Coordinates of C-alpha atoms and ligand atoms in Angstrom, one line a residue:
X1 CA 111.4 -170.6 177.5
X2 CA 109.1 -173.1 179.1
X3 CA 109.1 -175.7 176.3
X4 CA 112.4 -177.1 175.2
X5 CA 114.2 -174.9 172.6
X6 CA 115.0 -176.7 169.4
X7 CA 117.0 -175.9 166.3
X8 CA 115.2 -174.8 163.2
X9 CA 113.4 -177.8 161.6
X10 CA 114.1 -180.0 164.6
X11 CA 111.0 -181.7 166.1
X12 CA 110.5 -182.3 169.8
X13 CA 110.8 -185.9 170.9
X14 CA 107.6 -187.8 170.1
X15 CA 106.2 -185.0 168.0
X16 CA 104.1 -185.7 164.9
X17 CA 105.4 -184.7 161.5
X18 CA 104.9 -181.2 160.3
X19 CA 101.7 -180.3 158.5
X20 CA 98.2 -181.2 159.5
X21 CA 96.8 -184.3 161.2
X22 CA 97.0 -187.2 158.8
X23 CA 94.1 -187.7 156.5
X24 CA 93.3 -191.1 157.9
X25 CA 93.4 -189.8 161.5
X26 CA 91.3 -186.8 160.6
X27 CA 88.7 -189.0 158.9
X28 CA 88.5 -191.1 162.1
X29 CA 88.2 -188.1 164.3
X30 CA 85.5 -186.6 162.1
X31 CA 83.4 -189.8 162.5
X32 CA 83.9 -189.6 166.3
X33 CA 82.8 -185.9 166.2
X34 CA 79.8 -186.8 164.1
X35 CA 78.8 -189.3 166.7
X36 CA 79.6 -186.9 169.5
X37 CA 77.4 -184.2 168.1
X38 CA 74.5 -186.6 167.3
X39 CA 74.7 -188.1 170.8
X40 CA 74.8 -184.6 172.3
X41 CA 71.7 -183.5 170.4
X42 CA 69.9 -186.8 171.0
X43 CA 70.6 -186.9 174.8
X44 CA 70.6 -183.2 175.6
X45 CA 67.5 -183.5 177.6
X46 CA 69.3 -185.8 180.1
X47 CA 71.7 -183.0 181.0
X48 CA 71.4 -180.4 183.7
X49 CA 70.9 -177.2 181.7
X50 CA 73.2 -175.0 183.7
X51 CA 76.2 -175.8 185.9
X52 CA 76.7 -175.1 189.6
X53 CA 80.4 -174.2 189.5
X54 CA 81.7 -171.1 191.2
X55 CA 83.4 -168.6 188.9
X56 CA 87.0 -169.7 188.2
X57 CA 86.4 -173.4 188.9
X58 CA 86.5 -174.5 185.2
X59 CA 89.6 -172.5 184.4
X60 CA 91.2 -174.0 187.6
X61 CA 90.6 -177.5 186.2
X62 CA 92.6 -176.7 183.1
X63 CA 96.4 -176.4 182.7
X64 CA 97.6 -172.8 183.0
X65 CA 99.8 -173.1 179.9
X66 CA 99.4 -174.7 176.5
X67 CA 100.9 -178.1 176.1
X68 CA 104.5 -178.3 174.7
X69 CA 104.0 -181.7 173.2
X70 CA 101.1 -182.8 171.0
X71 CA 98.2 -184.4 172.8
X72 CA 96.0 -187.1 171.5
X73 CA 92.5 -186.4 170.2
X74 CA 91.2 -189.0 172.8
X75 CA 92.5 -186.9 175.7
X76 CA 91.2 -183.7 174.3
X77 CA 87.7 -185.2 173.8
X78 CA 87.8 -186.7 177.3
X79 CA 88.6 -183.2 178.7
X80 CA 85.8 -181.8 176.6
X81 CA 83.4 -184.2 178.2
X82 CA 84.8 -184.0 181.6
X83 CA 85.5 -180.3 182.1
X84 CA 84.0 -178.2 179.3
X85 CA 80.6 -179.6 178.5
X86 CA 79.5 -179.9 182.2
X87 CA 80.5 -176.2 182.6
X88 CA 78.2 -175.0 179.9
X89 CA 74.7 -173.7 179.8
X90 CA 72.9 -175.9 177.3
X91 CA 71.1 -173.3 175.1
X92 CA 70.0 -176.1 172.8
X93 CA 68.1 -177.9 175.6
X94 CA 64.3 -178.0 174.9
X95 CA 63.6 -176.5 178.3
X96 CA 66.0 -173.6 177.9
X97 CA 63.6 -170.7 177.9
X98 CA 66.1 -167.8 178.6
X99 CA 66.8 -164.7 176.5
X100 CA 65.7 -165.4 172.9
X101 CA 65.7 -169.2 173.0
X102 CA 68.2 -171.1 171.0
X103 CA 68.2 -171.6 167.3
X104 CA 70.5 -174.5 167.0
X105 CA 69.3 -176.8 164.3
X106 CA 70.7 -179.8 162.5
X107 CA 71.2 -178.1 159.2
X108 CA 72.7 -175.1 161.0
X109 CA 75.2 -177.3 162.7
X110 CA 76.1 -179.0 159.4
X111 CA 76.5 -175.6 157.8
X112 CA 78.9 -174.5 160.6
X113 CA 81.0 -177.6 160.2
X114 CA 81.4 -177.2 156.4
X115 CA 82.0 -173.5 156.9
X116 CA 84.9 -174.4 159.2
X117 CA 86.3 -176.9 156.7
X118 CA 86.2 -174.3 153.9
X119 CA 87.5 -171.4 156.0
X120 CA 87.1 -168.9 153.2
X121 CA 86.8 -165.2 153.7
X122 CA 83.9 -163.4 152.0
X123 CA 85.6 -160.0 152.0
X124 CA 85.7 -159.4 148.3
X125 CA 84.1 -161.2 145.4
X126 CA 87.5 -162.2 144.2
X127 CA 88.5 -163.8 147.5
X128 CA 85.7 -166.3 147.2
X129 CA 83.1 -165.6 144.5
X130 CA 80.6 -168.3 145.6
X131 CA 80.7 -167.0 149.2
X132 CA 79.9 -163.5 148.1
X133 CA 77.2 -164.6 145.6
X134 CA 75.6 -167.0 148.0
X135 CA 75.4 -164.2 150.6
X136 CA 73.6 -162.1 148.1
X137 CA 71.2 -165.0 147.2
X138 CA 70.4 -165.9 150.8
X139 CA 69.9 -162.2 151.7
X140 CA 67.5 -161.9 148.8
X141 CA 65.6 -165.1 149.7
X142 CA 65.2 -163.8 153.3
X143 CA 64.2 -160.3 152.0
X144 CA 61.4 -161.9 150.0
X145 CA 60.3 -164.2 152.9
X146 CA 60.1 -161.1 155.1
X147 CA 58.1 -159.2 152.4
X148 CA 60.6 -156.4 152.1
X149 CA 60.9 -154.5 148.9
X150 CA 63.7 -155.1 146.4
X151 CA 64.9 -151.6 147.2
X152 CA 66.4 -153.0 150.4
X153 CA 70.0 -154.1 150.0
X154 CA 71.2 -156.6 152.5
X155 CA 74.5 -157.3 154.3
X156 CA 75.2 -160.1 156.8
X157 CA 76.9 -159.1 160.1
X158 CA 77.6 -161.2 163.2
X159 CA 75.1 -159.7 165.6
X160 CA 72.3 -157.1 165.7
X161 CA 74.4 -154.9 167.9
X162 CA 76.9 -154.6 165.1
X163 CA 74.3 -154.3 162.4
X164 CA 72.7 -151.4 164.3
X165 CA 76.1 -149.8 164.7
X166 CA 76.5 -149.8 161.0
X167 CA 73.0 -148.6 160.3
X168 CA 73.5 -145.6 162.6
X169 CA 76.9 -144.9 161.0
X170 CA 75.0 -144.6 157.7
X171 CA 72.4 -142.4 159.4
X172 CA 75.2 -140.1 160.6
X173 CA 76.7 -140.1 157.1
X174 CA 73.3 -139.0 155.7
X175 CA 73.7 -135.7 157.7
X176 CA 76.7 -134.8 155.4
X177 CA 78.9 -133.6 158.2
X178 CA 82.1 -135.0 156.6
X179 CA 82.7 -137.1 159.7
X180 CA 84.6 -139.8 157.8
X181 CA 87.3 -137.3 156.8
X182 CA 87.3 -134.8 159.7
X183 CA 86.0 -136.9 162.6
X184 CA 83.9 -135.2 165.3
X185 CA 86.4 -134.0 167.8
X186 CA 87.6 -130.4 167.8
X187 CA 85.0 -129.2 165.4
X188 CA 83.3 -126.2 167.0
X189 CA 80.6 -125.7 164.4
X190 CA 79.1 -129.1 164.7
X191 CA 75.7 -129.5 166.3
X192 CA 75.1 -132.1 169.0
X193 CA 73.7 -135.2 167.3
X194 CA 70.7 -137.1 168.8
X195 CA 69.3 -140.6 168.6
X196 CA 65.8 -141.6 169.8
X197 CA 64.5 -145.0 170.9
X198 CA 61.8 -146.2 173.3
X199 CA 62.5 -146.9 177.0
X200 CA 62.2 -150.6 176.1
X201 CA 64.7 -150.5 173.2
X202 CA 68.0 -152.5 173.3
X203 CA 71.1 -151.2 174.9
X204 CA 73.0 -151.8 171.6
X205 CA 71.8 -148.2 170.7
X206 CA 73.8 -146.7 173.5
X207 CA 76.8 -148.8 172.5
X208 CA 76.5 -147.6 168.9
X209 CA 76.3 -144.0 170.2
X210 CA 79.5 -144.5 172.1
X211 CA 81.4 -145.9 169.2
X212 CA 80.1 -143.4 166.7
X213 CA 81.2 -140.4 168.8
X214 CA 77.6 -139.4 169.4
X215 CA 77.7 -140.2 173.1
X216 CA 75.4 -142.4 175.2
X217 CA 74.0 -139.3 176.8
X218 CA 72.6 -138.2 173.4
X219 CA 70.3 -141.2 173.1
X220 CA 66.9 -140.0 174.2
X221 CA 64.7 -142.7 175.6
X222 CA 61.0 -142.1 174.6
X223 CA 58.2 -143.0 176.9
X224 CA 55.9 -146.0 176.0
X225 CA 52.2 -146.7 176.5
X226 CA 50.8 -149.4 178.8
X227 CA 51.8 -152.1 176.3
X228 CA 55.4 -151.0 176.1
X229 CA 55.1 -149.3 172.7
X230 CA 56.8 -146.0 171.9
X231 CA 54.5 -143.0 172.1
X232 CA 54.8 -141.1 168.8
X233 CA 53.6 -137.9 170.4
X234 CA 56.4 -138.1 172.9
X235 CA 58.9 -138.7 170.1
X236 CA 57.7 -135.6 168.2
X237 CA 58.0 -133.6 171.4
X238 CA 61.6 -134.8 172.0
X239 CA 62.7 -134.1 168.5
X240 CA 61.1 -130.6 168.5
X241 CA 62.7 -129.8 171.8
X242 CA 66.1 -130.9 170.6
X243 CA 65.8 -128.9 167.4
X244 CA 64.8 -125.8 169.4
X245 CA 68.0 -126.3 171.5
X246 CA 70.1 -126.4 168.3
X247 CA 70.7 -130.2 168.3
X248 CA 70.6 -132.3 165.2
X249 CA 68.3 -135.4 165.2
X250 CA 70.3 -138.2 163.6
X251 CA 68.1 -141.3 163.8
X252 CA 65.1 -142.9 165.4
X253 CA 65.3 -146.6 166.3
X254 CA 61.9 -148.3 166.4
X255 CA 61.7 -151.8 167.8
X256 CA 59.7 -154.7 166.5
X257 CA 59.9 -157.3 169.3
X258 CA 61.5 -155.6 172.3
X259 CA 63.9 -157.6 174.4
X260 CA 61.7 -157.8 177.6
X261 CA 58.1 -157.9 176.4
X262 CA 58.4 -158.3 172.6
X263 CA 56.3 -155.2 172.2
X264 CA 56.0 -153.6 168.8
X265 CA 56.5 -149.9 168.3
X266 CA 53.9 -148.2 166.0
X267 CA 56.3 -148.1 163.1
X268 CA 53.9 -146.7 160.5
X269 CA 53.4 -143.6 162.8
X270 CA 57.1 -143.4 163.5
X271 CA 57.8 -143.5 159.7
X272 CA 55.5 -140.5 159.3
X273 CA 57.4 -138.6 162.1
X274 CA 60.8 -139.4 160.6
X275 CA 59.7 -138.3 157.1
X276 CA 58.3 -135.0 158.4
X277 CA 61.5 -134.3 160.3
X278 CA 63.9 -135.7 157.7
X279 CA 65.4 -138.2 160.2
X280 CA 66.7 -141.6 159.5
X281 CA 64.6 -144.5 160.7
X282 CA 66.2 -147.7 161.8
X283 CA 64.0 -150.6 162.7
X284 CA 65.3 -153.1 165.2
X285 CA 63.4 -156.2 164.3
X286 CA 66.2 -158.5 165.5
X287 CA 63.8 -160.8 167.1
X288 CA 60.3 -159.8 165.9
X289 CA 61.2 -159.6 162.2
X290 CA 60.5 -163.3 162.0
X291 CA 56.8 -162.5 162.4
X292 CA 56.7 -161.2 158.8
X293 CA 57.0 -164.8 157.7
X294 CA 53.4 -165.5 158.9
X295 CA 50.4 -163.9 157.2
X296 CA 48.9 -163.5 160.7
X297 CA 52.1 -161.9 161.9
X298 CA 52.7 -159.3 159.2
X299 CA 51.0 -156.6 161.3
X300 CA 54.2 -156.6 163.4
X301 CA 56.3 -155.4 160.5
X302 CA 53.8 -152.9 159.2
X303 CA 55.6 -149.8 158.1
X304 CA 59.1 -151.4 158.5
X305 CA 59.6 -151.6 154.7
X306 CA 59.5 -147.8 154.6
X307 CA 62.4 -147.5 157.0
X308 CA 65.9 -146.5 156.0
X309 CA 67.3 -149.6 157.6
X310 CA 66.1 -152.8 159.3
X311 CA 68.0 -155.4 161.3
X312 CA 66.6 -159.0 161.5
X313 CA 68.5 -161.7 163.3
X314 CA 67.9 -165.2 161.9
X315 CA 69.9 -166.4 165.0
X316 CA 67.1 -165.2 167.2
X317 CA 64.0 -166.9 165.7
X318 CA 64.8 -168.2 162.2
X319 CA 66.7 -171.3 163.2
X320 CA 70.2 -170.3 162.0
X321 CA 72.8 -170.8 164.8
X322 CA 74.7 -167.9 166.3
X323 CA 75.9 -165.8 164.7
X324 CA 73.9 -164.5 161.7
X325 CA 72.4 -161.0 161.6
X326 CA 71.1 -159.3 158.5
X327 CA 70.8 -155.6 157.9
X328 CA 68.6 -154.3 155.0
X329 CA 68.9 -150.7 153.9
X330 CA 67.5 -148.5 151.2
X331 CA 70.7 -146.4 151.3
X332 CA 73.6 -148.9 150.8
X333 CA 75.6 -146.2 149.2
X334 CA 75.9 -144.5 152.6
X335 CA 77.2 -147.6 154.2
X336 CA 79.8 -147.7 151.4
X337 CA 80.7 -144.1 151.8
X338 CA 81.4 -144.6 155.4
X339 CA 83.2 -148.0 155.2
X340 CA 84.7 -148.5 151.7
X341 CA 88.4 -148.3 152.0
X342 CA 90.5 -150.6 149.8
X343 CA 94.1 -151.1 151.0
X344 CA 96.7 -151.4 148.3
X345 CA 97.0 -155.1 148.5
X346 CA 93.3 -155.5 147.7
X347 CA 93.2 -153.0 144.8
X348 CA 93.3 -155.9 142.4
X349 CA 90.1 -157.2 143.9
X350 CA 88.1 -154.2 142.7
X351 CA 85.9 -156.6 140.7
X352 CA 84.0 -154.9 137.9
X353 CA 80.4 -154.6 139.3
X354 CA 80.6 -157.5 141.7
X355 CA 79.8 -157.0 145.3
X356 CA 82.7 -156.6 147.8
X357 CA 81.0 -157.0 151.2
X358 CA 84.1 -155.6 153.0
X359 CA 82.9 -152.2 151.7
X360 CA 79.8 -152.3 153.9
X361 CA 81.4 -152.6 157.3
X362 CA 84.3 -152.4 159.7
X363 CA 85.3 -156.0 159.2
X364 CA 87.7 -157.1 156.5
X365 CA 87.8 -160.8 156.9
X366 CA 84.3 -162.2 156.9
X367 CA 83.1 -165.7 157.8
X368 CA 81.1 -167.6 155.2
X369 CA 77.9 -167.2 157.3
X370 CA 75.5 -167.5 154.4
X371 CA 76.3 -171.2 154.0
X372 CA 74.5 -172.3 157.2
X373 CA 71.5 -170.0 156.5
X374 CA 71.3 -171.5 153.0
X375 CA 71.3 -175.0 154.5
X376 CA 68.7 -174.1 157.1
X377 CA 66.3 -172.4 154.6
X378 CA 66.6 -175.3 152.2
X379 CA 66.3 -178.1 154.7
X380 CA 63.2 -176.7 156.4
X381 CA 61.8 -174.7 153.4
X382 CA 59.7 -171.6 153.9
X383 CA 56.7 -173.6 154.9
X384 CA 58.7 -175.5 157.5
X385 CA 60.1 -172.3 159.0
X386 CA 56.6 -170.8 159.1
X387 CA 55.2 -173.9 160.8
X388 CA 57.9 -173.8 163.5
X389 CA 57.3 -170.1 164.3
X390 CA 53.6 -170.7 164.4
X391 CA 54.1 -173.6 166.8
X392 CA 56.2 -171.4 169.1
X393 CA 53.5 -168.8 169.1
X394 CA 50.9 -171.4 169.9
X395 CA 52.9 -172.6 172.9
X396 CA 53.3 -169.1 174.1
X397 CA 49.6 -168.5 173.9
X398 CA 48.9 -171.7 175.7
X399 CA 51.2 -170.8 178.5
X400 CA 49.6 -167.3 178.7
X401 CA 46.2 -169.0 179.0
X402 CA 47.5 -171.1 181.9
X403 CA 48.9 -168.1 183.6
X404 CA 45.6 -166.2 183.2
X405 CA 43.6 -168.9 184.6
X406 CA 45.7 -169.2 187.7
X407 CA 44.7 -166.7 190.4
X408 CA 48.2 -166.6 192.0
X409 CA 49.8 -165.3 188.8
X410 CA 49.3 -162.4 186.4
X411 CA 50.5 -161.7 182.8
X412 CA 52.8 -158.6 182.7
X413 CA 52.6 -158.0 178.9
X414 CA 50.5 -159.0 175.9
X415 CA 51.8 -162.1 174.3
X416 CA 52.3 -161.7 170.5
X417 CA 55.4 -163.7 169.8
X418 CA 57.2 -166.6 171.5
X419 CA 57.8 -164.8 174.9
X420 CA 55.5 -164.8 178.0
X421 CA 56.2 -162.3 180.8
X422 CA 54.3 -162.9 184.0
X423 CA 54.7 -162.9 187.7
X424 CA 53.5 -164.5 190.9
X425 CA 51.0 -162.2 192.6
X426 CA 51.6 -161.7 196.3
X427 CA 49.1 -159.2 197.6
X428 CA 50.2 -159.7 201.2
X429 CA 53.8 -158.8 200.4
X430 CA 55.4 -155.4 199.8
X431 CA 56.4 -154.8 196.1
X432 CA 60.0 -155.4 197.0
X433 CA 59.2 -158.7 198.7
X434 CA 57.0 -159.7 195.7
X435 CA 60.0 -158.9 193.4
X436 CA 62.3 -161.0 195.6
X437 CA 59.7 -163.9 195.4
X438 CA 59.6 -163.8 191.6
X439 CA 63.4 -163.6 191.4
X440 CA 63.8 -166.5 193.7
X441 CA 61.3 -168.6 191.7
X442 CA 63.6 -168.1 188.7
X443 CA 66.8 -168.8 190.5
X444 CA 65.4 -171.9 192.2
X445 CA 64.1 -173.4 189.0
X446 CA 67.4 -172.7 187.2
X447 CA 69.3 -174.4 190.0
X448 CA 67.3 -177.6 189.4
X449 CA 69.0 -177.8 186.0
X450 CA 65.6 -179.0 184.5
X451 CA 64.6 -175.6 183.0
X452 CA 66.2 -172.2 182.4
X453 CA 64.4 -168.9 182.8
X454 CA 65.3 -165.3 183.0
X455 CA 63.6 -162.4 184.7
X456 CA 63.2 -158.8 183.6
X457 CA 61.6 -155.6 184.9
X458 CA 58.3 -154.3 183.5
X459 CA 56.6 -151.3 185.0
X460 CA 59.4 -151.3 187.6
X461 CA 58.5 -154.8 188.8
X462 CA 60.3 -158.1 188.4
X463 CA 58.6 -160.4 185.8
X464 CA 59.4 -164.0 185.0
X465 CA 60.2 -164.2 181.3
X466 CA 59.9 -167.4 179.4
X467 CA 61.0 -167.5 175.7
X468 CA 60.1 -170.3 173.3
X469 CA 62.2 -170.5 170.2
X470 CA 63.9 -173.9 170.1
X471 CA 62.9 -176.5 167.5
X472 CA 63.2 -179.2 170.1
X473 CA 60.7 -177.6 172.5
X474 CA 57.3 -179.2 172.7
X475 CA 54.1 -178.6 174.8
X476 CA 55.4 -181.2 177.3
X477 CA 58.5 -179.0 178.1
X478 CA 56.5 -175.8 178.5
X479 CA 53.9 -177.6 180.7
X480 CA 56.6 -179.2 182.9
X481 CA 58.2 -175.8 183.4
X482 CA 54.9 -174.2 184.2
X483 CA 54.2 -176.9 186.8
X484 CA 57.5 -176.3 188.4
X485 CA 56.8 -172.6 188.6
X486 CA 53.4 -173.3 190.1
X487 CA 55.0 -175.7 192.6
X488 CA 57.5 -173.1 193.6
X489 CA 54.8 -170.5 194.1
X490 CA 52.8 -172.8 196.3
X491 CA 55.5 -173.3 198.8
X492 CA 55.9 -169.6 199.4
X493 CA 53.9 -166.7 201.1
Ligands
PLP1 N1 67.9 -155.9 169.6 C1 67.0 -156.6 170.3 C2 65.6 -156.2 170.3 C3 67.5 -157.6 171.2 O1 66.7 -158.2 172.0 C4 68.9 -157.9 171.2 C5 69.4 -159.0 172.1 O2 68.7 -159.8 172.6 C6 69.7 -157.2 170.3 C7 69.2 -156.2 169.5 C8 71.2 -157.5 170.3 O3 71.4 -158.7 169.6 P1 72.8 -159.3 169.3 O4 73.1 -160.2 170.5 O5 72.6 -160.0 168.0 O6 73.8 -158.2 169.2

């Protein structure tokens, strides 16, 4: 044994007493952490957004084994400042424009801190009645803000990938193939199950297909129009072809706010296709669902209320920190029929009529995620949330107008939400050279540490993708990033 072996009850030399850190020490540490967090947020702009370390460098700076003896809070905090924080990508930086922005907010941080202190599990009503009931209340508030009908029952999961997995499990259950009991393997009479999603939809659908025994190969990607929206006629053709081959369509996934271009599938038309064919419709509005908060954005969620299930991620554009994903479904009984399984030791928690959220998913222990969302929704209010989303859209439109008025650049997708996809034009270069140019603009800007971008591929070509979603981001940040992109372009062919 590496650390010195002791007799039962014997403490190592210099060790603190058993139990937790003393209350006085903890109070002092909490004050330090409060200041640490406030300083971090206040001075985040002075930091380089992303580190330069080679893979393994950070791990190499840390001891290979856990300490045998207690270490002081001071040393731990020093290492945090010296090794960990400089090795992070600062998603909360106002010039972080990667992926789907960052939704760190002060009320969200406070909610996470209190959640950690409470450390309750919202698995059954009995294990923490207020955690369960607050989850229901917050889900209902959000449902109303998103203008979804009361027929939609909500559940909180960690991520959209997990929410979609659960929705598709319910879709599979709707086919009444008795999969829960018999599984899928070794059943000769079972048809091949099929899922459908656009060629722009998120890869979480393939992951769900893998886990649900449907198989990634049985996800059919449907062609899109020039604005990256699923073509309903191509969907109908794919479903009819599969039925003719003896396959069983299981679910269609329509996307409101695709990952690359934030395009919006024609959900109303897709609802009609699904109704006609008797196929489950899941709407992935993980990012774009936030548009329903705005009267001028409701078009994006048109038809979504008629879907069997909808995922919306408040951790993408509703200012709740990672992780907080909501699934709404008109068929909650199917989720329960897949997942409700009460072990003997929880039989006593079969609370008369109260919600037991463990019945809606694979997880038993569940974080008290509703707390941070409740604090965010109350601190900003519906109007405050709406104003922030509106501002992000304004900034995106502004950037799009700058791109359009600059001859060396072109927009690669319509701008509806907080994301702008564009590229440097390079008519004298081959398409591959032009792709390399756009890639290198992104990597050079990221290397400065002053802004952070990602790139994607649209119509087969590399596009610079700039996502605005941080409450700290202002016009100054977007303008500075745009100037750096222009500057990078100027120095190249
Ligand atoms: N759906 C869409 C449209 C996404 O863009 C993403 C991720 O960006 C996901 C689902 C997966 O989200 P999560 O990270 O919450 O699993």
